[in-house]
Short mmCIF file of N, CA and C in Angstrom, two decimals:
data_model
loop_
_atom_site.label_atom_id
_atom_site.label_comp_id
_atom_site.label_asym_id
_atom_site.label_seq_id
_atom_site.Cartn_x
_atom_site.Cartn_y
_atom_site.Cartn_z
N MET D 1116 72.99 56.38 264.21
CA MET D 1116 72.98 55.23 264.49
C MET D 1116 73.19 55.44 265.89
N GLU D 1117 71.56 55.17 266.62
CA GLU D 1117 71.42 54.97 268.16
C GLU D 1117 72.83 54.02 268.68
N LEU D 1118 73.09 54.39 269.73
CA LEU D 1118 74.13 53.60 270.49
C LEU D 1118 73.62 52.80 271.74
N LYS D 1119 72.99 51.65 271.54
CA LYS D 1119 72.24 50.81 272.40
C LYS D 1119 73.16 49.70 272.84
N THR D 1120 72.94 48.55 273.79
CA THR D 1120 73.47 47.84 274.24
C THR D 1120 72.69 46.70 273.48
N PRO D 1121 73.82 45.95 273.33
CA PRO D 1121 73.38 45.02 272.46
C PRO D 1121 72.04 43.83 272.94
N THR D 1122 71.18 43.40 272.18
CA THR D 1122 70.33 42.68 272.79
C THR D 1122 70.47 41.35 273.87
N PRO D 1123 71.21 40.61 273.31
CA PRO D 1123 72.27 39.35 273.35
C PRO D 1123 72.25 39.66 274.86
N LEU D 1124 73.57 40.92 275.42
CA LEU D 1124 73.77 41.19 276.49
C LEU D 1124 72.90 41.83 277.21
N GLN D 1125 72.09 42.65 277.12
CA GLN D 1125 71.03 43.38 277.96
C GLN D 1125 70.11 41.99 278.49
N SER D 1126 69.88 41.23 277.65
CA SER D 1126 69.23 39.68 277.90
C SER D 1126 69.70 39.14 279.44
N GLU D 1127 71.20 38.89 279.09
CA GLU D 1127 71.91 38.26 279.89
C GLU D 1127 72.10 38.86 281.28
N HIS D 1128 72.12 40.30 281.46
CA HIS D 1128 71.80 41.13 282.43
C HIS D 1128 70.68 40.71 283.11
N GLN D 1129 69.42 41.03 282.58
CA GLN D 1129 68.28 40.72 282.68
C GLN D 1129 67.88 39.47 283.55
N ALA D 1130 68.46 38.55 282.78
CA ALA D 1130 68.18 36.87 283.26
C ALA D 1130 69.54 36.53 284.34
N LEU D 1131 70.45 37.53 284.64
CA LEU D 1131 71.35 36.87 285.85
C LEU D 1131 71.03 37.75 287.07
N TYR D 1132 70.12 39.07 286.89
CA TYR D 1132 69.58 39.44 288.08
C TYR D 1132 68.54 39.31 288.28
N ALA D 1133 67.65 38.77 287.62
CA ALA D 1133 66.30 37.89 287.83
C ALA D 1133 66.64 36.69 288.96
N GLU D 1134 67.68 36.02 288.06
CA GLU D 1134 68.04 34.90 288.78
C GLU D 1134 68.63 34.90 290.23
N ILE D 1135 69.15 35.98 290.54
CA ILE D 1135 69.66 36.40 292.03
C ILE D 1135 68.47 36.91 292.87
N ASN D 1136 67.57 37.59 291.97
CA ASN D 1136 66.39 38.29 293.01
C ASN D 1136 65.52 37.02 293.47
N GLN D 1137 65.34 35.88 292.64
CA GLN D 1137 64.32 35.14 293.13
C GLN D 1137 65.35 33.92 294.40
N ALA D 1138 66.50 34.26 294.63
CA ALA D 1138 67.15 33.94 295.66
C ALA D 1138 67.01 34.38 296.89
N VAL D 1139 67.38 35.79 296.68
CA VAL D 1139 67.38 36.64 298.09
C VAL D 1139 66.26 36.39 299.06
N LYS D 1140 64.99 35.59 299.05
CA LYS D 1140 63.89 35.03 300.09
C LYS D 1140 64.78 34.52 301.00
N LEU D 1141 65.84 33.65 300.17
CA LEU D 1141 66.49 32.59 301.15
C LEU D 1141 66.79 33.29 302.69
N GLN D 1142 67.14 32.12 303.49
CA GLN D 1142 67.61 32.43 304.96
C GLN D 1142 68.80 32.12 304.85
N GLY D 1143 69.58 32.22 306.16
CA GLY D 1143 70.88 31.85 306.65
C GLY D 1143 72.22 32.51 305.72
N ARG D 1144 72.91 31.87 305.34
CA ARG D 1144 73.95 32.68 304.97
C ARG D 1144 73.95 32.69 303.63
N THR D 1145 72.94 31.69 302.61
CA THR D 1145 72.50 31.51 301.44
C THR D 1145 71.90 32.84 301.10
N GLY D 1146 71.03 33.16 302.10
CA GLY D 1146 70.22 34.14 301.86
C GLY D 1146 71.48 35.40 302.18
N ASN D 1147 71.88 35.61 302.75
CA ASN D 1147 72.87 36.84 303.08
C ASN D 1147 73.53 36.86 301.82
N ALA D 1148 74.18 36.08 301.33
CA ALA D 1148 75.06 36.07 300.37
C ALA D 1148 74.20 36.48 298.71
N THR D 1149 72.98 36.16 298.67
CA THR D 1149 72.75 36.23 297.39
C THR D 1149 71.78 37.90 297.81
N ARG D 1150 71.47 38.17 298.71
CA ARG D 1150 71.49 39.64 298.81
C ARG D 1150 72.30 40.78 298.52
N LEU D 1151 73.78 40.22 298.97
CA LEU D 1151 74.83 41.07 298.75
C LEU D 1151 75.32 41.27 297.49
N ILE D 1152 74.80 39.86 296.59
CA ILE D 1152 75.28 39.81 295.14
C ILE D 1152 74.36 40.81 294.50
N ALA D 1153 73.15 40.75 294.85
CA ALA D 1153 71.92 41.30 294.24
C ALA D 1153 72.49 42.81 294.11
N ARG D 1154 72.73 43.39 295.12
CA ARG D 1154 73.30 44.76 295.70
C ARG D 1154 74.72 45.05 294.58
N LEU D 1155 75.13 44.12 294.57
CA LEU D 1155 76.64 44.50 293.86
C LEU D 1155 76.35 44.50 292.64
N ILE D 1156 75.58 43.34 292.01
CA ILE D 1156 75.15 43.83 290.20
C ILE D 1156 74.37 44.42 289.83
N GLU D 1157 73.36 45.09 290.53
CA GLU D 1157 72.66 46.32 290.17
C GLU D 1157 73.73 47.22 289.67
N ARG D 1158 74.31 47.61 291.00
CA ARG D 1158 75.30 48.77 290.96
C ARG D 1158 75.73 48.82 289.62
N HIS D 1159 76.99 47.53 289.84
CA HIS D 1159 77.70 47.29 288.57
C HIS D 1159 77.01 47.22 287.01
N PHE D 1160 76.39 46.46 287.10
CA PHE D 1160 75.40 46.43 285.81
C PHE D 1160 74.96 47.67 285.39
N ALA D 1161 74.46 48.69 286.03
CA ALA D 1161 73.84 49.89 285.75
C ALA D 1161 75.29 50.57 285.01
N LYS D 1162 76.36 50.70 285.56
CA LYS D 1162 77.66 51.26 285.06
C LYS D 1162 77.90 50.50 283.47
N GLU D 1163 78.08 49.27 283.39
CA GLU D 1163 78.12 48.63 282.19
C GLU D 1163 77.24 48.90 280.75
N GLU D 1164 76.15 49.39 281.73
CA GLU D 1164 74.91 49.61 280.93
C GLU D 1164 75.04 50.73 280.42
N GLU D 1165 75.54 51.92 281.14
CA GLU D 1165 75.62 53.18 280.95
C GLU D 1165 76.77 53.43 279.47
N PHE D 1166 77.82 52.75 279.92
CA PHE D 1166 79.21 52.85 279.26
C PHE D 1166 79.77 52.26 278.62
N VAL D 1167 79.65 50.83 278.83
CA VAL D 1167 80.65 49.56 278.39
C VAL D 1167 79.65 48.96 277.03
N LEU D 1168 78.87 48.53 277.65
CA LEU D 1168 77.88 47.81 276.80
C LEU D 1168 77.13 48.47 275.40
N PRO D 1169 76.73 49.64 275.29
CA PRO D 1169 76.27 50.53 274.15
C PRO D 1169 77.59 50.42 273.12
N PRO D 1170 78.71 50.75 273.28
CA PRO D 1170 79.55 50.95 272.17
C PRO D 1170 79.64 49.40 271.69
N LEU D 1171 79.71 48.32 272.03
CA LEU D 1171 79.59 46.86 271.56
C LEU D 1171 78.72 46.89 270.50
N GLY D 1172 77.12 47.65 270.70
CA GLY D 1172 76.19 47.29 269.64
C GLY D 1172 76.44 48.01 268.10
N LEU D 1173 77.78 48.62 268.06
CA LEU D 1173 78.23 49.13 266.42
C LEU D 1173 78.61 48.05 266.22
N LEU D 1174 79.33 46.85 266.85
CA LEU D 1174 80.30 46.14 266.14
C LEU D 1174 79.71 45.58 264.48
N PRO D 1175 78.54 45.18 264.55
CA PRO D 1175 77.77 44.99 263.23
C PRO D 1175 77.85 45.87 262.22
N ALA D 1176 77.26 47.30 262.36
CA ALA D 1176 77.81 48.11 261.85
C ALA D 1176 79.29 48.45 261.11
N LEU D 1177 80.26 48.62 262.26
CA LEU D 1177 81.39 48.75 262.10
C LEU D 1177 82.62 47.81 261.04
N ALA D 1178 81.78 46.41 261.51
CA ALA D 1178 82.32 45.55 261.02
C ALA D 1178 82.00 45.82 259.18
N GLU D 1179 81.28 45.96 258.75
CA GLU D 1179 80.79 46.01 257.63
C GLU D 1179 81.29 47.74 257.10
N GLY D 1180 81.85 48.63 257.64
CA GLY D 1180 82.38 49.81 257.18
C GLY D 1180 81.69 50.74 257.39
N THR D 1181 80.79 50.62 258.48
CA THR D 1181 79.69 52.02 258.34
C THR D 1181 80.48 52.94 259.62
N ILE D 1182 80.46 54.10 258.64
CA ILE D 1182 80.97 54.91 260.41
C ILE D 1182 79.72 56.08 260.01
N GLU D 1183 79.10 56.72 261.57
CA GLU D 1183 78.07 57.53 261.01
C GLU D 1183 78.41 58.46 262.39
N PRO D 1184 78.05 59.77 262.12
CA PRO D 1184 78.37 61.09 263.06
C PRO D 1184 77.78 60.60 264.55
N GLN D 1185 76.64 59.76 264.53
CA GLN D 1185 76.37 59.15 265.83
C GLN D 1185 76.94 58.61 266.75
N MET D 1186 78.01 57.73 265.98
CA MET D 1186 78.73 56.55 266.63
C MET D 1186 79.73 57.50 267.55
N ALA D 1187 79.81 58.85 267.44
CA ALA D 1187 81.27 59.67 267.73
C ALA D 1187 80.83 59.28 269.32
N ALA D 1188 79.31 59.06 269.90
CA ALA D 1188 79.29 59.06 271.89
C ALA D 1188 80.07 58.04 271.94
N ALA D 1189 80.52 57.10 271.05
CA ALA D 1189 81.15 55.81 271.85
C ALA D 1189 82.47 56.21 272.09
N ILE D 1190 83.27 57.39 271.78
CA ILE D 1190 84.50 57.51 272.32
C ILE D 1190 84.51 58.25 273.43
N THR D 1191 83.28 58.38 273.55
CA THR D 1191 83.37 59.52 275.11
C THR D 1191 82.97 58.26 276.13
N MET D 1192 81.99 57.29 275.83
CA MET D 1192 81.79 56.22 276.60
C MET D 1192 83.01 55.63 277.29
N ALA D 1193 83.75 54.97 275.70
CA ALA D 1193 84.83 54.22 275.77
C ALA D 1193 86.06 54.96 276.97
N ALA D 1194 86.46 56.44 276.37
CA ALA D 1194 86.86 57.08 277.65
C ALA D 1194 86.67 57.15 278.81
N LYS D 1195 85.35 56.97 279.34
CA LYS D 1195 84.69 56.89 280.21
C LYS D 1195 85.02 55.38 281.00
N LEU D 1196 85.24 54.66 280.30
CA LEU D 1196 85.26 52.84 280.73
C LEU D 1196 86.82 53.19 281.00
N HIS D 1197 87.72 53.76 280.17
CA HIS D 1197 89.23 53.69 280.24
C HIS D 1197 89.31 54.12 281.77
N ASP D 1198 88.94 55.33 282.01
CA ASP D 1198 88.93 55.95 283.10
C ASP D 1198 88.48 55.27 284.20
N GLN D 1199 87.37 54.58 284.38
CA GLN D 1199 86.53 53.60 285.37
C GLN D 1199 86.86 52.12 285.23
N MET D 1200 88.12 51.67 284.50
CA MET D 1200 88.50 50.61 284.43
C MET D 1200 88.89 50.19 285.87
N PRO D 1201 89.66 50.66 286.55
CA PRO D 1201 90.60 50.13 287.90
C PRO D 1201 88.85 49.89 289.14
N ASP D 1202 88.25 50.62 288.87
CA ASP D 1202 86.64 50.49 289.77
C ASP D 1202 85.87 49.62 289.34
N LEU D 1203 85.55 49.57 288.09
CA LEU D 1203 85.14 48.14 287.38
C LEU D 1203 85.97 46.78 288.06
N LEU D 1204 87.00 47.01 287.90
CA LEU D 1204 87.26 45.48 288.02
C LEU D 1204 87.69 45.57 289.51
N ALA D 1205 87.73 46.52 290.27
CA ALA D 1205 88.02 46.13 291.98
C ALA D 1205 86.63 45.94 291.97
N GLU D 1206 85.49 46.17 291.83
CA GLU D 1206 83.91 45.71 291.62
C GLU D 1206 84.14 44.38 291.59
N GLN D 1207 84.77 44.12 290.13
CA GLN D 1207 84.19 42.82 289.76
C GLN D 1207 85.20 42.05 290.98
N ARG D 1208 86.01 41.96 291.48
CA ARG D 1208 86.98 41.11 292.38
C ARG D 1208 86.03 41.29 293.94
N VAL D 1209 85.06 42.20 293.98
CA VAL D 1209 84.27 42.37 295.04
C VAL D 1209 82.98 41.19 294.91
N ILE D 1210 82.45 41.29 293.69
CA ILE D 1210 81.56 40.37 293.50
C ILE D 1210 81.90 38.89 293.39
N VAL D 1211 83.52 38.54 292.86
CA VAL D 1211 83.72 37.19 292.77
C VAL D 1211 84.11 36.77 294.19
N ALA D 1212 84.20 37.58 295.02
CA ALA D 1212 84.55 37.40 296.40
C ALA D 1212 83.20 37.08 297.29
N ALA D 1213 82.29 37.77 296.94
CA ALA D 1213 80.79 37.31 297.28
C ALA D 1213 80.49 35.90 296.92
N LEU D 1214 80.87 35.89 295.41
CA LEU D 1214 79.94 34.58 294.88
C LEU D 1214 80.91 33.38 295.39
N GLU D 1215 81.88 33.66 295.98
CA GLU D 1215 82.88 32.23 296.37
C GLU D 1215 81.89 32.05 297.60
N GLU D 1216 81.64 33.17 298.21
CA GLU D 1216 80.78 32.91 299.88
C GLU D 1216 79.70 32.50 299.23
N LEU D 1217 79.06 32.88 298.38
CA LEU D 1217 77.63 32.10 298.09
C LEU D 1217 77.79 30.57 297.83
N MET D 1218 78.69 30.26 297.20
CA MET D 1218 79.32 29.27 296.59
C MET D 1218 79.32 28.38 298.00
N ALA D 1219 80.12 28.57 298.89
CA ALA D 1219 80.23 28.01 300.27
C ALA D 1219 78.76 27.22 301.06
N ALA D 1220 78.37 28.54 300.99
CA ALA D 1220 77.25 29.00 301.87
C ALA D 1220 75.99 27.68 301.37
N ALA D 1221 76.37 28.12 300.02
CA ALA D 1221 74.85 27.27 299.15
C ALA D 1221 75.35 25.66 298.97
N GLU D 1222 76.54 25.71 299.15
CA GLU D 1222 76.96 23.83 299.13
C GLU D 1222 76.61 23.85 300.59
N ASN D 1223 76.97 24.26 301.38
CA ASN D 1223 76.76 23.73 302.85
C ASN D 1223 75.14 23.71 303.39
N GLU D 1224 74.24 24.88 302.68
CA GLU D 1224 72.95 24.82 303.18
C GLU D 1224 72.21 23.78 301.92
N GLY D 1225 72.70 23.15 300.71
CA GLY D 1225 71.78 22.28 299.96
C GLY D 1225 71.17 23.13 298.88
N HIS D 1226 72.08 24.16 298.24
CA HIS D 1226 71.52 24.68 297.24
C HIS D 1226 72.10 24.78 295.96
N ALA D 1227 72.30 23.37 295.55
CA ALA D 1227 73.06 23.46 294.26
C ALA D 1227 72.95 24.14 293.01
N GLU D 1228 71.56 24.88 293.03
CA GLU D 1228 71.19 25.66 291.90
C GLU D 1228 71.91 26.87 292.05
N LEU D 1229 72.48 27.29 293.28
CA LEU D 1229 72.87 28.77 293.17
C LEU D 1229 74.22 28.59 293.31
N VAL D 1230 74.76 27.43 293.23
CA VAL D 1230 76.46 26.86 293.00
C VAL D 1230 76.37 27.30 291.55
N GLU D 1231 75.70 27.06 290.92
CA GLU D 1231 75.73 26.60 289.45
C GLU D 1231 75.81 28.42 288.96
N PHE D 1232 74.46 29.01 289.48
CA PHE D 1232 74.30 30.59 289.18
C PHE D 1232 75.87 31.25 289.05
N ALA D 1233 76.11 30.98 290.51
CA ALA D 1233 77.42 31.59 290.80
C ALA D 1233 79.15 31.52 289.79
N GLU D 1234 78.88 29.89 289.52
CA GLU D 1234 80.12 29.61 288.40
C GLU D 1234 79.76 30.57 287.19
N LYS D 1235 78.42 30.75 286.87
CA LYS D 1235 77.79 31.33 285.45
C LYS D 1235 77.92 32.92 285.99
N LEU D 1236 77.66 33.16 286.77
CA LEU D 1236 77.94 34.65 286.73
C LEU D 1236 79.77 34.88 286.76
N MET D 1237 80.45 34.16 287.67
CA MET D 1237 81.77 34.30 287.55
C MET D 1237 82.32 34.09 286.12
N LEU D 1238 82.07 33.56 285.25
CA LEU D 1238 82.39 33.14 283.78
C LEU D 1238 81.64 34.38 283.14
N HIS D 1239 80.85 34.96 283.38
CA HIS D 1239 79.98 36.17 282.89
C HIS D 1239 81.31 37.20 282.88
N GLU D 1240 81.26 37.60 284.56
CA GLU D 1240 82.31 38.73 284.84
C GLU D 1240 83.51 38.45 283.81
N GLU D 1241 84.10 37.46 283.90
CA GLU D 1241 85.24 36.77 282.84
C GLU D 1241 85.35 37.39 281.39
N ILE D 1242 84.04 37.14 280.96
CA ILE D 1242 83.82 37.83 279.85
C ILE D 1242 83.98 39.16 279.62
N GLU D 1243 83.33 39.74 280.81
CA GLU D 1243 83.58 40.69 280.19
C GLU D 1243 84.91 41.63 280.64
N ARG D 1244 85.67 41.29 281.59
CA ARG D 1244 87.00 41.45 281.96
C ARG D 1244 87.91 41.54 280.46
N GLU D 1245 87.68 40.23 280.07
CA GLU D 1245 88.59 39.77 278.99
C GLU D 1245 88.16 40.25 277.35
N LEU D 1246 87.20 40.07 277.13
CA LEU D 1246 85.91 40.56 275.89
C LEU D 1246 85.40 41.94 275.90
N SER D 1247 84.16 42.08 276.72
CA SER D 1247 83.46 43.48 276.39
C SER D 1247 84.51 44.72 276.75
N TYR D 1248 85.19 44.73 277.84
CA TYR D 1248 85.59 46.20 278.36
C TYR D 1248 86.89 46.76 277.40
N PRO D 1249 87.82 45.44 277.16
CA PRO D 1249 89.07 45.89 275.60
C PRO D 1249 87.95 45.94 274.41
N ALA D 1250 86.82 45.56 273.94
CA ALA D 1250 86.20 45.97 272.48
C ALA D 1250 85.65 46.89 272.63
N ALA D 1251 85.22 47.66 274.04
CA ALA D 1251 84.35 48.50 273.89
C ALA D 1251 85.60 50.01 274.16
N ILE D 1252 86.86 49.69 274.45
CA ILE D 1252 87.79 50.49 274.69
C ILE D 1252 88.42 50.63 272.91
N LEU D 1253 88.36 49.56 272.31
CA LEU D 1253 88.89 49.51 270.92
C LEU D 1253 87.94 50.15 269.99
N ILE D 1254 86.86 49.80 270.09
CA ILE D 1254 85.95 50.63 269.37
C ILE D 1254 86.07 52.34 269.39
N GLY D 1255 85.97 52.74 270.90
CA GLY D 1255 86.40 54.41 270.84
C GLY D 1255 87.42 54.62 269.93
N LYS D 1256 88.77 54.02 270.69
CA LYS D 1256 89.87 54.30 269.77
C LYS D 1256 89.78 54.39 268.41
N TYR D 1257 89.34 53.57 267.77
CA TYR D 1257 89.10 53.52 266.40
C TYR D 1257 88.21 54.22 265.79
N LEU D 1258 87.43 54.40 266.50
CA LEU D 1258 86.41 55.58 266.20
C LEU D 1258 86.75 57.20 266.21
N GLN D 1259 87.88 57.29 267.19
CA GLN D 1259 88.35 58.55 267.40
C GLN D 1259 89.78 58.60 266.30
N LEU D 1260 89.91 58.06 265.75
CA LEU D 1260 91.13 57.63 264.75
C LEU D 1260 90.25 57.87 263.34
N ARG D 1261 88.81 56.97 262.75
CA ARG D 1261 88.40 57.45 262.00
C ARG D 1261 87.66 58.62 261.81
N PHE D 1262 86.99 59.48 262.84
CA PHE D 1262 86.43 60.96 263.08
C PHE D 1262 87.67 61.82 262.54
N LYS D 1263 89.09 61.12 262.80
CA LYS D 1263 89.84 62.16 262.68
C LYS D 1263 90.73 62.58 261.31
N THR D 1264 90.16 61.67 260.45
CA THR D 1264 90.71 61.57 258.73
C THR D 1264 89.66 62.03 258.34
#
């Protein structure tokens, strides 16, 4: 069984990145804020797609009780996530601060759609912090236990 990011999570990353990239052409504070966010999320999403999200693709099979040798790769990914968690959380704090700047600039410069985008991306980061990261780590720990027996 190949480890791969669940399609809905991959699609969400692509949609968020596409949405911010449409706004990078804007001028002023709003444009500057969108360009910063585009750079930040590109790097952040790349890390998540490398070692955070692929283990989540195993959830349906694990819920059915399926264990296959190829799933062991999730143990390594989860360990990397555990080790890099402080860096990922620090990146999220920087992203949220940049989103707050975007919200202020967008409100001031009349770009209400970008205020909504910033709120959506803040929620996305919260979901990752509170659900995706812990779930990926638990998948790794579960598989580690299962492969020992």
